[in-house]
Amino acid sequence: MKIRILAAAAAVLLSGAAHAQFQKPEDAVKYRQSAFTVLGAHFSRIGAMAQGRVPFDAKVAQENAAIVATMSKLPWAGFTPDTEKIKSRTKPEAWMEMDKVRAGADKMVKAIADLEAATRTGSLDAVKKSFGDAAATCKACHDAYRE
């Protein structure tokens, strides 16, 4: 438990410094893509429980939600202006509407924090509702800004 908390704290602290540490724009793209990949993998595990594809396990849901909550704060450092022209799944509109992208990111971070809190209740119904709300924030951004 202590290791997970220390790892999460380190990830949050290092995310702010990540922007300054990107050697090349390609590194920033890899960073954000990697953060989204890890986030998505753990989010999907909660989704499988919320959708009844696997049995609900409150402890597993909590563990995955803690990782998702940490990861949700990280990708945004990789959306640097010098990455706009690099081939990725980000639509050109994202760069013209970065304020909206950041607002969507803030909504997602909050919805995921709510999901994490719901997993701590041990209630599948609470997890289902919060998962749906969090998934909707992801979908909104994907629909608008992801190819």
Short mmCIF file of C-alpha atoms in Angstrom, two decimals:
data_model
loop_
_atom_site.label_atom_id
_atom_site.label_comp_id
_atom_site.label_asym_id
_atom_site.label_seq_id
_atom_site.Cartn_x
_atom_site.Cartn_y
_atom_site.Cartn_z
CA MET A 1 0.00 0.00 0.00
CA LYS A 2 2.77 2.44 0.93
CA ILE A 3 4.60 1.69 -2.31
CA ARG A 4 1.49 2.47 -4.36
CA ILE A 5 1.00 5.76 -2.54
CA LEU A 6 4.65 6.71 -3.01
CA ALA A 7 4.52 5.78 -6.70
CA ALA A 8 1.37 7.84 -7.21
CA ALA A 9 2.88 10.83 -5.41
CA ALA A 10 6.07 10.57 -7.46
CA ALA A 11 4.09 10.39 -10.69
CA VAL A 12 2.12 13.51 -9.84
CA LEU A 13 5.22 15.43 -8.78
CA LEU A 14 7.17 14.39 -11.85
CA SER A 15 4.38 15.21 -14.29
CA GLY A 16 4.89 18.94 -13.83
CA ALA A 17 8.58 18.61 -14.51
CA ALA A 18 7.99 16.34 -17.50
CA HIS A 19 7.21 19.22 -19.83
CA ALA A 20 10.58 20.81 -19.17
CA GLN A 21 12.36 17.48 -19.58
CA PHE A 22 11.18 16.49 -23.04
CA GLN A 23 14.30 16.33 -25.20
CA LYS A 24 12.30 16.29 -28.43
CA PRO A 25 8.67 16.91 -29.35
CA GLU A 26 8.39 13.19 -30.18
CA ASP A 27 9.17 12.44 -26.53
CA ALA A 28 6.20 14.53 -25.43
CA VAL A 29 3.92 12.63 -27.81
CA LYS A 30 5.20 9.27 -26.54
CA TYR A 31 4.72 10.46 -22.96
CA ARG A 32 1.09 11.44 -23.44
CA GLN A 33 0.31 8.33 -25.48
CA SER A 34 1.89 6.11 -22.83
CA ALA A 35 -0.05 7.80 -20.04
CA PHE A 36 -3.32 7.34 -21.96
CA THR A 37 -2.47 3.68 -22.64
CA VAL A 38 -1.93 2.90 -18.96
CA LEU A 39 -5.00 4.93 -17.98
CA GLY A 40 -7.13 3.10 -20.55
CA ALA A 41 -5.94 -0.35 -19.50
CA HIS A 42 -6.91 0.20 -15.87
CA PHE A 43 -10.09 2.08 -16.73
CA SER A 44 -11.17 -0.86 -18.89
CA ARG A 45 -10.75 -3.23 -15.95
CA ILE A 46 -13.23 -1.18 -13.95
CA GLY A 47 -15.50 -1.00 -16.99
CA ALA A 48 -15.53 -4.78 -17.31
CA MET A 49 -16.86 -4.98 -13.76
CA ALA A 50 -19.34 -2.14 -14.24
CA GLN A 51 -20.68 -3.82 -17.38
CA GLY A 52 -20.91 -7.27 -15.78
CA ARG A 53 -18.34 -8.91 -18.05
CA VAL A 54 -16.28 -9.92 -15.00
CA PRO A 55 -17.35 -10.31 -11.37
CA PHE A 56 -17.24 -7.16 -9.27
CA ASP A 57 -14.32 -7.10 -6.83
CA ALA A 58 -14.31 -3.94 -4.75
CA LYS A 59 -10.61 -4.22 -3.87
CA VAL A 60 -9.57 -4.67 -7.51
CA ALA A 61 -11.82 -1.77 -8.53
CA GLN A 62 -10.22 0.46 -5.88
CA GLU A 63 -6.70 -0.49 -6.94
CA ASN A 64 -7.42 0.23 -10.59
CA ALA A 65 -9.25 3.46 -9.80
CA ALA A 66 -6.24 4.73 -7.82
CA ILE A 67 -4.02 4.15 -10.85
CA VAL A 68 -6.54 5.75 -13.20
CA ALA A 69 -6.82 8.80 -10.93
CA THR A 70 -3.06 9.28 -10.93
CA MET A 71 -2.70 8.69 -14.66
CA SER A 72 -5.56 11.07 -15.53
CA LYS A 73 -3.39 14.00 -14.47
CA LEU A 74 -0.33 13.08 -16.51
CA PRO A 75 -0.99 13.18 -20.29
CA TRP A 76 -1.64 16.90 -20.48
CA ALA A 77 2.02 17.81 -20.03
CA GLY A 78 2.64 16.07 -23.35
CA PHE A 79 0.35 18.38 -25.31
CA THR A 80 3.08 20.90 -26.04
CA PRO A 81 2.81 23.40 -28.92
CA ASP A 82 5.80 21.85 -30.66
CA THR A 83 3.95 18.53 -30.98
CA GLU A 84 1.15 19.90 -33.15
CA LYS A 85 2.71 18.83 -36.46
CA ILE A 86 3.80 15.38 -35.27
CA LYS A 87 1.67 12.52 -36.59
CA SER A 88 -0.62 11.23 -33.87
CA ARG A 89 -4.31 10.54 -33.38
CA THR A 90 -4.90 14.11 -32.20
CA LYS A 91 -7.10 16.04 -34.64
CA PRO A 92 -5.89 19.47 -35.79
CA GLU A 93 -8.93 21.04 -34.10
CA ALA A 94 -7.45 20.21 -30.69
CA TRP A 95 -4.63 22.67 -31.23
CA MET A 96 -7.05 25.43 -32.21
CA GLU A 97 -9.28 24.73 -29.19
CA MET A 98 -6.74 23.86 -26.50
CA ASP A 99 -8.77 25.77 -23.89
CA LYS A 100 -11.67 23.40 -24.56
CA VAL A 101 -9.34 20.41 -24.47
CA ARG A 102 -8.01 21.53 -21.08
CA ALA A 103 -11.57 22.10 -19.80
CA GLY A 104 -12.46 18.58 -20.93
CA ALA A 105 -9.36 17.26 -19.18
CA ASP A 106 -10.42 18.98 -15.97
CA LYS A 107 -13.89 17.40 -16.25
CA MET A 108 -12.32 14.00 -16.79
CA VAL A 109 -9.99 14.34 -13.81
CA LYS A 110 -12.95 15.28 -11.60
CA ALA A 111 -15.14 12.47 -12.93
CA ILE A 112 -12.34 9.98 -12.32
CA ALA A 113 -11.86 11.31 -8.78
CA ASP A 114 -15.58 10.68 -8.26
CA LEU A 115 -15.14 7.18 -9.68
CA GLU A 116 -12.28 6.52 -7.30
CA ALA A 117 -14.45 7.66 -4.39
CA ALA A 118 -17.28 5.40 -5.60
CA THR A 119 -14.96 2.39 -5.65
CA ARG A 120 -14.15 3.01 -2.00
CA THR A 121 -17.83 2.57 -1.07
CA GLY A 122 -17.76 -1.04 -2.25
CA SER A 123 -21.07 -0.46 -4.06
CA LEU A 124 -21.30 -1.80 -7.60
CA ASP A 125 -24.22 0.55 -8.30
CA ALA A 126 -22.12 3.57 -7.29
CA VAL A 127 -19.25 2.34 -9.45
CA LYS A 128 -21.56 1.81 -12.43
CA LYS A 129 -22.90 5.36 -12.25
CA SER A 130 -19.52 6.99 -11.73
CA PHE A 131 -17.92 4.84 -14.42
CA GLY A 132 -20.57 5.95 -16.91
CA ASP A 133 -20.02 9.60 -16.02
CA ALA A 134 -16.24 9.25 -16.36
CA ALA A 135 -16.53 7.34 -19.63
CA ALA A 136 -18.73 10.11 -21.02
CA THR A 137 -15.98 12.67 -20.41
CA CYS A 138 -13.49 10.46 -22.25
CA LYS A 139 -15.91 9.92 -25.14
CA ALA A 140 -16.62 13.64 -25.49
CA CYS A 141 -12.94 14.44 -25.96
CA HIS A 142 -12.33 11.44 -28.23
CA ASP A 143 -15.30 12.39 -30.41
CA ALA A 144 -14.13 15.97 -30.77
CA TYR A 145 -10.34 15.67 -30.84
CA ARG A 146 -9.20 12.11 -31.61
CA GLU A 147 -8.92 10.55 -35.04
#
